[in-house]
Amino acid sequence: MAGTNRHIGIAAVLALVVAPGAPARADFRLCNNSSARVSVALAYTNGTGWVSEGWWNIKISHCETLLRGPLAAQYYYVYAMDERGGEWKGKAFMCTRDREFRIEGRDNCFVRGYDRSGFFEVDTGKDARNWTVQLTDPGPPH
């Protein structure tokens, strides 16, 4: 949006979601609790190297499973943007592209023909089997 300084910082509430009495699930999920549809990219280490992939388009008040199965790492990285130009980003740079992607490695993004985006870190803890990230709109500026 020209002329506006609309920047959404990391206004994400991170929560471990376990429903009592529900069957055990083991997934990495993201819920869009913001006021606009979001496009989401995820990055993680697969044991041999870095992988970044996207885009999941998540409607307002909906959740999407980004990875299925027990979590294999403690740290995951998320980048999201909404249709109004807002972003949820951080300082962990990974390779991305404009259309659907799955990219091995995080180095030399531009040289390899990719974009470079700053992802925010999600620490799921050492023993978490599943995790849900809640994206929310930021509060009023202070």
Short mmCIF file of N, CA and C in Angstrom, two decimals:
data_model
loop_
_atom_site.label_atom_id
_atom_site.label_comp_id
_atom_site.label_asym_id
_atom_site.label_seq_id
_atom_site.Cartn_x
_atom_site.Cartn_y
_atom_site.Cartn_z
N MET A 1 0.85 -1.17 0.00
CA MET A 1 0.00 0.00 0.00
C MET A 1 0.88 1.23 0.00
N ALA A 2 0.84 1.97 -1.05
CA ALA A 2 1.69 3.15 -1.18
C ALA A 2 1.29 4.20 -0.15
N GLY A 3 2.28 4.85 0.39
CA GLY A 3 2.04 5.94 1.30
C GLY A 3 1.76 5.53 2.74
N THR A 4 1.68 4.25 2.99
CA THR A 4 1.45 3.83 4.37
C THR A 4 2.64 3.02 4.85
N ASN A 5 2.83 3.05 6.11
CA ASN A 5 3.91 2.27 6.70
C ASN A 5 3.27 1.14 7.47
N ARG A 6 2.76 0.18 6.75
CA ARG A 6 2.05 -0.93 7.38
C ARG A 6 3.03 -2.09 7.53
N HIS A 7 3.55 -2.23 8.68
CA HIS A 7 4.49 -3.31 8.94
C HIS A 7 3.96 -4.10 10.12
N ILE A 8 3.80 -5.36 9.92
CA ILE A 8 3.38 -6.23 11.01
C ILE A 8 4.62 -6.94 11.50
N GLY A 9 4.99 -6.73 12.73
CA GLY A 9 6.13 -7.42 13.31
C GLY A 9 5.75 -8.83 13.65
N ILE A 10 6.51 -9.44 14.46
CA ILE A 10 6.18 -10.79 14.86
C ILE A 10 5.10 -10.70 15.91
N ALA A 11 3.87 -10.67 15.42
CA ALA A 11 2.71 -10.63 16.31
C ALA A 11 2.11 -12.01 16.33
N ALA A 12 2.93 -12.97 16.62
CA ALA A 12 2.47 -14.34 16.62
C ALA A 12 2.46 -14.85 18.05
N VAL A 13 1.40 -15.49 18.39
CA VAL A 13 1.31 -16.13 19.69
C VAL A 13 1.59 -17.60 19.45
N LEU A 14 2.58 -18.12 20.12
CA LEU A 14 2.94 -19.51 19.92
C LEU A 14 2.33 -20.34 21.03
N ALA A 15 1.66 -21.42 20.66
CA ALA A 15 0.99 -22.22 21.67
C ALA A 15 1.09 -23.69 21.32
N LEU A 16 1.30 -24.51 22.32
CA LEU A 16 1.24 -25.94 22.17
C LEU A 16 -0.20 -26.34 22.41
N VAL A 17 -0.81 -26.98 21.44
CA VAL A 17 -2.22 -27.31 21.54
C VAL A 17 -2.37 -28.81 21.73
N VAL A 18 -2.91 -29.21 22.87
CA VAL A 18 -3.20 -30.61 23.13
C VAL A 18 -4.59 -30.66 23.74
N ALA A 19 -5.51 -31.30 23.05
CA ALA A 19 -6.88 -31.40 23.55
C ALA A 19 -7.00 -32.65 24.42
N PRO A 20 -7.45 -32.48 25.69
CA PRO A 20 -7.58 -33.64 26.57
C PRO A 20 -8.57 -34.64 25.98
N GLY A 21 -8.21 -35.90 26.02
CA GLY A 21 -9.10 -36.94 25.56
C GLY A 21 -9.11 -37.11 24.05
N ALA A 22 -8.47 -36.23 23.32
CA ALA A 22 -8.43 -36.35 21.86
C ALA A 22 -7.33 -37.32 21.47
N PRO A 23 -7.45 -37.94 20.30
CA PRO A 23 -6.37 -38.82 19.85
C PRO A 23 -5.07 -38.03 19.72
N ALA A 24 -3.97 -38.67 20.03
CA ALA A 24 -2.67 -37.99 19.95
C ALA A 24 -2.37 -37.63 18.50
N ARG A 25 -2.07 -36.38 18.25
CA ARG A 25 -1.69 -35.92 16.92
C ARG A 25 -0.25 -35.44 17.00
N ALA A 26 0.42 -35.51 15.92
CA ALA A 26 1.80 -35.05 15.88
C ALA A 26 2.01 -34.29 14.58
N ASP A 27 1.76 -33.00 14.62
CA ASP A 27 1.85 -32.17 13.43
C ASP A 27 2.38 -30.79 13.80
N PHE A 28 2.86 -30.06 12.78
CA PHE A 28 3.18 -28.64 12.91
C PHE A 28 2.09 -27.91 12.15
N ARG A 29 1.29 -27.10 12.88
CA ARG A 29 0.14 -26.42 12.29
C ARG A 29 0.28 -24.91 12.44
N LEU A 30 -0.43 -24.18 11.59
CA LEU A 30 -0.48 -22.73 11.70
C LEU A 30 -1.93 -22.30 11.56
N CYS A 31 -2.38 -21.44 12.49
CA CYS A 31 -3.74 -20.91 12.47
C CYS A 31 -3.69 -19.42 12.16
N ASN A 32 -4.57 -18.99 11.29
CA ASN A 32 -4.64 -17.58 10.91
C ASN A 32 -5.73 -16.90 11.72
N ASN A 33 -5.33 -16.21 12.77
CA ASN A 33 -6.25 -15.44 13.60
C ASN A 33 -6.12 -13.95 13.32
N SER A 34 -5.58 -13.62 12.15
CA SER A 34 -5.47 -12.22 11.74
C SER A 34 -6.75 -11.82 11.01
N SER A 35 -6.79 -10.59 10.53
CA SER A 35 -7.99 -10.09 9.86
C SER A 35 -7.89 -10.15 8.34
N ALA A 36 -6.94 -10.93 7.81
CA ALA A 36 -6.78 -11.06 6.36
C ALA A 36 -6.25 -12.45 6.03
N ARG A 37 -6.48 -12.90 4.80
CA ARG A 37 -5.93 -14.16 4.33
C ARG A 37 -4.40 -14.03 4.31
N VAL A 38 -3.69 -15.11 4.68
CA VAL A 38 -2.23 -15.08 4.71
C VAL A 38 -1.64 -16.18 3.83
N SER A 39 -0.46 -15.90 3.32
CA SER A 39 0.34 -16.89 2.61
C SER A 39 1.54 -17.20 3.50
N VAL A 40 1.82 -18.48 3.68
CA VAL A 40 2.81 -18.91 4.67
C VAL A 40 3.87 -19.79 4.02
N ALA A 41 5.13 -19.57 4.44
CA ALA A 41 6.25 -20.43 4.07
C ALA A 41 6.86 -20.98 5.35
N LEU A 42 7.41 -22.17 5.28
CA LEU A 42 8.00 -22.85 6.42
C LEU A 42 9.40 -23.30 6.06
N ALA A 43 10.33 -23.20 7.02
CA ALA A 43 11.69 -23.71 6.82
C ALA A 43 12.09 -24.53 8.04
N TYR A 44 12.91 -25.55 7.78
CA TYR A 44 13.32 -26.45 8.85
C TYR A 44 14.54 -27.24 8.38
N THR A 45 15.20 -27.88 9.32
CA THR A 45 16.29 -28.78 8.96
C THR A 45 15.74 -30.20 8.94
N ASN A 46 16.10 -30.95 7.91
CA ASN A 46 15.58 -32.31 7.77
C ASN A 46 16.58 -33.36 8.24
N GLY A 47 17.59 -32.94 8.96
CA GLY A 47 18.62 -33.85 9.45
C GLY A 47 19.88 -33.83 8.60
N THR A 48 19.75 -33.49 7.32
CA THR A 48 20.92 -33.42 6.45
C THR A 48 21.13 -32.01 5.90
N GLY A 49 20.12 -31.17 5.97
CA GLY A 49 20.26 -29.80 5.47
C GLY A 49 18.96 -29.03 5.64
N TRP A 50 18.97 -27.79 5.17
CA TRP A 50 17.82 -26.91 5.29
C TRP A 50 16.86 -27.10 4.13
N VAL A 51 15.58 -27.00 4.45
CA VAL A 51 14.51 -27.05 3.45
C VAL A 51 13.58 -25.88 3.73
N SER A 52 13.19 -25.16 2.68
CA SER A 52 12.14 -24.15 2.82
C SER A 52 11.06 -24.50 1.80
N GLU A 53 9.81 -24.32 2.20
CA GLU A 53 8.72 -24.63 1.30
C GLU A 53 7.52 -23.73 1.55
N GLY A 54 6.73 -23.55 0.54
CA GLY A 54 5.53 -22.72 0.62
C GLY A 54 4.82 -22.77 -0.72
N TRP A 55 3.80 -22.24 -0.89
CA TRP A 55 3.01 -21.36 -0.02
C TRP A 55 1.73 -22.07 0.38
N TRP A 56 1.37 -21.92 1.63
CA TRP A 56 0.06 -22.32 2.10
C TRP A 56 -0.76 -21.04 2.19
N ASN A 57 -1.92 -21.03 1.58
CA ASN A 57 -2.82 -19.87 1.66
C ASN A 57 -3.90 -20.21 2.67
N ILE A 58 -3.93 -19.43 3.75
CA ILE A 58 -4.81 -19.77 4.87
C ILE A 58 -5.83 -18.65 5.07
N LYS A 59 -7.09 -19.02 5.00
CA LYS A 59 -8.18 -18.06 5.17
C LYS A 59 -8.25 -17.59 6.62
N ILE A 60 -8.95 -16.49 6.84
CA ILE A 60 -9.19 -15.95 8.18
C ILE A 60 -9.89 -17.02 9.01
N SER A 61 -9.43 -17.18 10.25
CA SER A 61 -10.01 -18.13 11.22
C SER A 61 -9.89 -19.59 10.80
N HIS A 62 -8.91 -19.92 9.99
CA HIS A 62 -8.66 -21.30 9.59
C HIS A 62 -7.25 -21.72 10.01
N CYS A 63 -7.08 -23.03 10.12
CA CYS A 63 -5.78 -23.61 10.44
C CYS A 63 -5.38 -24.56 9.32
N GLU A 64 -4.07 -24.75 9.18
CA GLU A 64 -3.56 -25.65 8.15
C GLU A 64 -2.39 -26.43 8.74
N THR A 65 -2.32 -27.73 8.46
CA THR A 65 -1.19 -28.54 8.86
C THR A 65 -0.09 -28.35 7.84
N LEU A 66 1.08 -27.84 8.28
CA LEU A 66 2.19 -27.60 7.38
C LEU A 66 3.11 -28.81 7.28
N LEU A 67 3.28 -29.53 8.38
CA LEU A 67 4.05 -30.78 8.39
C LEU A 67 3.27 -31.82 9.17
N ARG A 68 3.18 -33.02 8.63
CA ARG A 68 2.46 -34.09 9.32
C ARG A 68 3.46 -35.03 10.00
N GLY A 69 3.09 -35.52 11.15
CA GLY A 69 3.92 -36.47 11.87
C GLY A 69 4.64 -35.82 13.03
N PRO A 70 5.31 -36.64 13.84
CA PRO A 70 6.04 -36.11 15.01
C PRO A 70 7.10 -35.10 14.58
N LEU A 71 7.28 -34.07 15.39
CA LEU A 71 8.29 -33.06 15.08
C LEU A 71 9.68 -33.67 15.17
N ALA A 72 10.49 -33.39 14.17
CA ALA A 72 11.84 -33.96 14.11
C ALA A 72 12.90 -32.98 14.61
N ALA A 73 12.52 -31.72 14.82
CA ALA A 73 13.48 -30.70 15.23
C ALA A 73 12.86 -29.84 16.33
N GLN A 74 13.69 -29.10 17.02
CA GLN A 74 13.22 -28.17 18.05
C GLN A 74 12.85 -26.82 17.45
N TYR A 75 13.54 -26.42 16.39
CA TYR A 75 13.34 -25.10 15.81
C TYR A 75 12.76 -25.20 14.40
N TYR A 76 11.75 -24.40 14.15
CA TYR A 76 11.15 -24.26 12.83
C TYR A 76 11.10 -22.76 12.54
N TYR A 77 10.98 -22.42 11.28
CA TYR A 77 11.03 -21.01 10.88
C TYR A 77 9.86 -20.71 9.96
N VAL A 78 9.19 -19.58 10.23
CA VAL A 78 7.97 -19.22 9.50
C VAL A 78 8.10 -17.82 8.93
N TYR A 79 7.62 -17.65 7.73
CA TYR A 79 7.46 -16.34 7.10
C TYR A 79 6.04 -16.30 6.57
N ALA A 80 5.34 -15.21 6.82
CA ALA A 80 3.97 -15.07 6.33
C ALA A 80 3.74 -13.64 5.86
N MET A 81 2.85 -13.50 4.90
CA MET A 81 2.45 -12.17 4.44
C MET A 81 0.95 -12.22 4.15
N ASP A 82 0.30 -11.07 4.35
CA ASP A 82 -1.12 -11.03 4.06
C ASP A 82 -1.38 -10.28 2.76
N GLU A 83 -2.62 -10.29 2.34
CA GLU A 83 -2.97 -9.70 1.05
C GLU A 83 -2.96 -8.18 1.08
N ARG A 84 -2.73 -7.60 2.25
CA ARG A 84 -2.65 -6.14 2.38
C ARG A 84 -1.22 -5.63 2.45
N GLY A 85 -0.25 -6.52 2.39
CA GLY A 85 1.14 -6.12 2.43
C GLY A 85 1.80 -6.30 3.79
N GLY A 86 1.07 -6.77 4.78
CA GLY A 86 1.64 -7.01 6.11
C GLY A 86 2.48 -8.28 6.10
N GLU A 87 3.46 -8.33 7.00
CA GLU A 87 4.36 -9.48 7.08
C GLU A 87 4.58 -9.92 8.52
N TRP A 88 4.85 -11.18 8.68
CA TRP A 88 5.37 -11.75 9.92
C TRP A 88 6.72 -12.29 9.52
N LYS A 89 7.79 -11.67 10.01
CA LYS A 89 9.12 -12.04 9.54
C LYS A 89 10.12 -11.96 10.67
N GLY A 90 11.32 -12.41 10.39
CA GLY A 90 12.38 -12.40 11.38
C GLY A 90 13.74 -12.30 10.71
N LYS A 91 14.77 -12.74 11.43
CA LYS A 91 16.15 -12.55 10.98
C LYS A 91 16.82 -13.82 10.49
N ALA A 92 16.08 -14.91 10.38
CA ALA A 92 16.64 -16.15 9.84
C ALA A 92 16.31 -16.19 8.35
N PHE A 93 17.31 -15.94 7.52
CA PHE A 93 17.07 -15.81 6.08
C PHE A 93 17.10 -17.15 5.38
N MET A 94 16.07 -17.38 4.58
CA MET A 94 15.90 -18.62 3.82
C MET A 94 15.51 -18.26 2.38
N CYS A 95 15.64 -19.24 1.50
CA CYS A 95 15.28 -19.04 0.10
C CYS A 95 13.76 -19.23 -0.09
N THR A 96 13.19 -18.37 -0.93
CA THR A 96 11.77 -18.47 -1.28
C THR A 96 11.63 -18.15 -2.76
N ARG A 97 10.41 -18.23 -3.26
CA ARG A 97 10.09 -17.77 -4.60
C ARG A 97 8.62 -17.37 -4.63
N ASP A 98 8.22 -16.70 -5.69
CA ASP A 98 6.86 -16.16 -5.78
C ASP A 98 5.79 -17.24 -5.90
N ARG A 99 6.10 -18.33 -6.53
CA ARG A 99 5.10 -19.40 -6.70
C ARG A 99 5.46 -20.56 -5.78
N GLU A 100 4.64 -21.60 -5.81
CA GLU A 100 4.85 -22.76 -4.94
C GLU A 100 6.29 -23.25 -5.05
N PHE A 101 6.89 -23.63 -3.90
CA PHE A 101 8.29 -24.03 -3.92
C PHE A 101 8.61 -25.04 -2.82
N ARG A 102 9.67 -25.78 -3.05
CA ARG A 102 10.36 -26.60 -2.05
C ARG A 102 11.82 -26.48 -2.44
N ILE A 103 12.61 -25.83 -1.58
CA ILE A 103 14.00 -25.50 -1.91
C ILE A 103 14.93 -26.14 -0.89
N GLU A 104 15.90 -26.87 -1.37
CA GLU A 104 16.94 -27.46 -0.51
C GLU A 104 18.04 -26.42 -0.31
N GLY A 105 18.48 -26.21 0.92
CA GLY A 105 19.57 -25.29 1.23
C GLY A 105 19.08 -23.87 1.44
N ARG A 106 19.89 -23.10 2.17
CA ARG A 106 19.53 -21.72 2.47
C ARG A 106 20.59 -20.71 2.03
N ASP A 107 21.63 -21.18 1.40
CA ASP A 107 22.72 -20.31 0.97
C ASP A 107 22.58 -19.93 -0.51
N ASN A 108 23.17 -18.79 -0.85
CA ASN A 108 23.24 -18.33 -2.25
C ASN A 108 21.88 -18.30 -2.93
N CYS A 109 20.88 -17.82 -2.24
CA CYS A 109 19.52 -17.80 -2.79
C CYS A 109 19.47 -17.06 -4.13
N PHE A 110 20.00 -15.85 -4.17
CA PHE A 110 19.93 -15.04 -5.39
C PHE A 110 20.69 -15.70 -6.54
N VAL A 111 21.86 -16.23 -6.25
CA VAL A 111 22.69 -16.88 -7.27
C VAL A 111 21.94 -18.08 -7.87
N ARG A 112 21.16 -18.76 -7.04
CA ARG A 112 20.42 -19.93 -7.50
C ARG A 112 19.07 -19.57 -8.13
N GLY A 113 18.78 -18.27 -8.22
CA GLY A 113 17.55 -17.84 -8.88
C GLY A 113 16.35 -17.71 -7.96
N TYR A 114 16.57 -17.67 -6.65
CA TYR A 114 15.48 -17.55 -5.68
C TYR A 114 15.50 -16.18 -5.01
N ASP A 115 14.41 -15.89 -4.30
CA ASP A 115 14.36 -14.72 -3.44
C ASP A 115 14.91 -15.12 -2.08
N ARG A 116 15.10 -14.13 -1.20
CA ARG A 116 15.61 -14.36 0.15
C ARG A 116 14.68 -13.65 1.11
N SER A 117 14.07 -14.40 2.04
CA SER A 117 13.10 -13.83 2.99
C SER A 117 13.53 -14.12 4.41
N GLY A 118 13.21 -13.19 5.32
CA GLY A 118 13.53 -13.35 6.73
C GLY A 118 12.41 -14.05 7.48
N PHE A 119 12.70 -15.21 8.03
CA PHE A 119 11.73 -16.02 8.76
C PHE A 119 11.90 -15.80 10.26
N PHE A 120 10.80 -15.94 11.02
CA PHE A 120 10.93 -15.87 12.48
C PHE A 120 11.04 -17.29 13.04
N GLU A 121 11.77 -17.40 14.14
CA GLU A 121 12.04 -18.70 14.75
C GLU A 121 10.91 -19.12 15.66
N VAL A 122 10.58 -20.40 15.59
CA VAL A 122 9.60 -21.02 16.49
C VAL A 122 10.34 -22.10 17.26
N ASP A 123 10.45 -21.93 18.57
CA ASP A 123 11.10 -22.91 19.43
C ASP A 123 10.02 -23.81 20.01
N THR A 124 9.95 -25.05 19.55
CA THR A 124 8.90 -25.96 20.00
C THR A 124 9.27 -26.69 21.28
N GLY A 125 10.48 -26.48 21.78
CA GLY A 125 10.93 -27.21 22.97
C GLY A 125 11.58 -28.52 22.57
N LYS A 126 12.28 -29.11 23.49
CA LYS A 126 13.04 -30.32 23.18
C LYS A 126 12.18 -31.56 22.96
N ASP A 127 11.05 -31.65 23.63
CA ASP A 127 10.27 -32.89 23.58
C ASP A 127 8.90 -32.76 22.93
N ALA A 128 8.62 -31.62 22.30
CA ALA A 128 7.28 -31.43 21.70
C ALA A 128 7.09 -32.40 20.55
N ARG A 129 5.90 -32.97 20.47
CA ARG A 129 5.56 -33.85 19.35
C ARG A 129 4.69 -33.11 18.33
N ASN A 130 4.01 -32.09 18.79
CA ASN A 130 3.18 -31.28 17.89
C ASN A 130 3.20 -29.85 18.35
N TRP A 131 2.86 -28.93 17.43
CA TRP A 131 2.93 -27.51 17.74
C TRP A 131 1.99 -26.75 16.82
N THR A 132 1.36 -25.71 17.37
CA THR A 132 0.51 -24.84 16.56
C THR A 132 0.95 -23.40 16.74
N VAL A 133 1.19 -22.71 15.64
CA VAL A 133 1.51 -21.29 15.64
C VAL A 133 0.22 -20.54 15.35
N GLN A 134 -0.05 -19.51 16.15
CA GLN A 134 -1.24 -18.66 15.97
C GLN A 134 -0.77 -17.31 15.45
N LEU A 135 -1.10 -16.97 14.21
CA LEU A 135 -0.78 -15.63 13.68
C LEU A 135 -1.91 -14.69 14.05
N THR A 136 -1.56 -13.55 14.65
CA THR A 136 -2.55 -12.56 15.06
C THR A 136 -2.13 -11.20 14.57
N ASP A 137 -3.12 -10.30 14.45
CA ASP A 137 -2.81 -8.90 14.11
C ASP A 137 -2.07 -8.28 15.29
N PRO A 138 -1.21 -7.31 15.03
CA PRO A 138 -0.51 -6.63 16.12
C PRO A 138 -1.46 -5.73 16.89
N GLY A 139 -1.09 -5.44 18.12
CA GLY A 139 -1.85 -4.47 18.90
C GLY A 139 -1.51 -3.08 18.41
N PRO A 140 -2.19 -2.05 18.97
CA PRO A 140 -1.89 -0.67 18.56
C PRO A 140 -0.45 -0.30 18.91
N PRO A 141 0.19 0.53 18.10
CA PRO A 141 1.57 0.95 18.39
C PRO A 141 1.66 1.69 19.73
N HIS A 142 2.78 1.50 20.41
CA HIS A 142 2.97 2.16 21.72
C HIS A 142 3.82 3.39 21.56
#
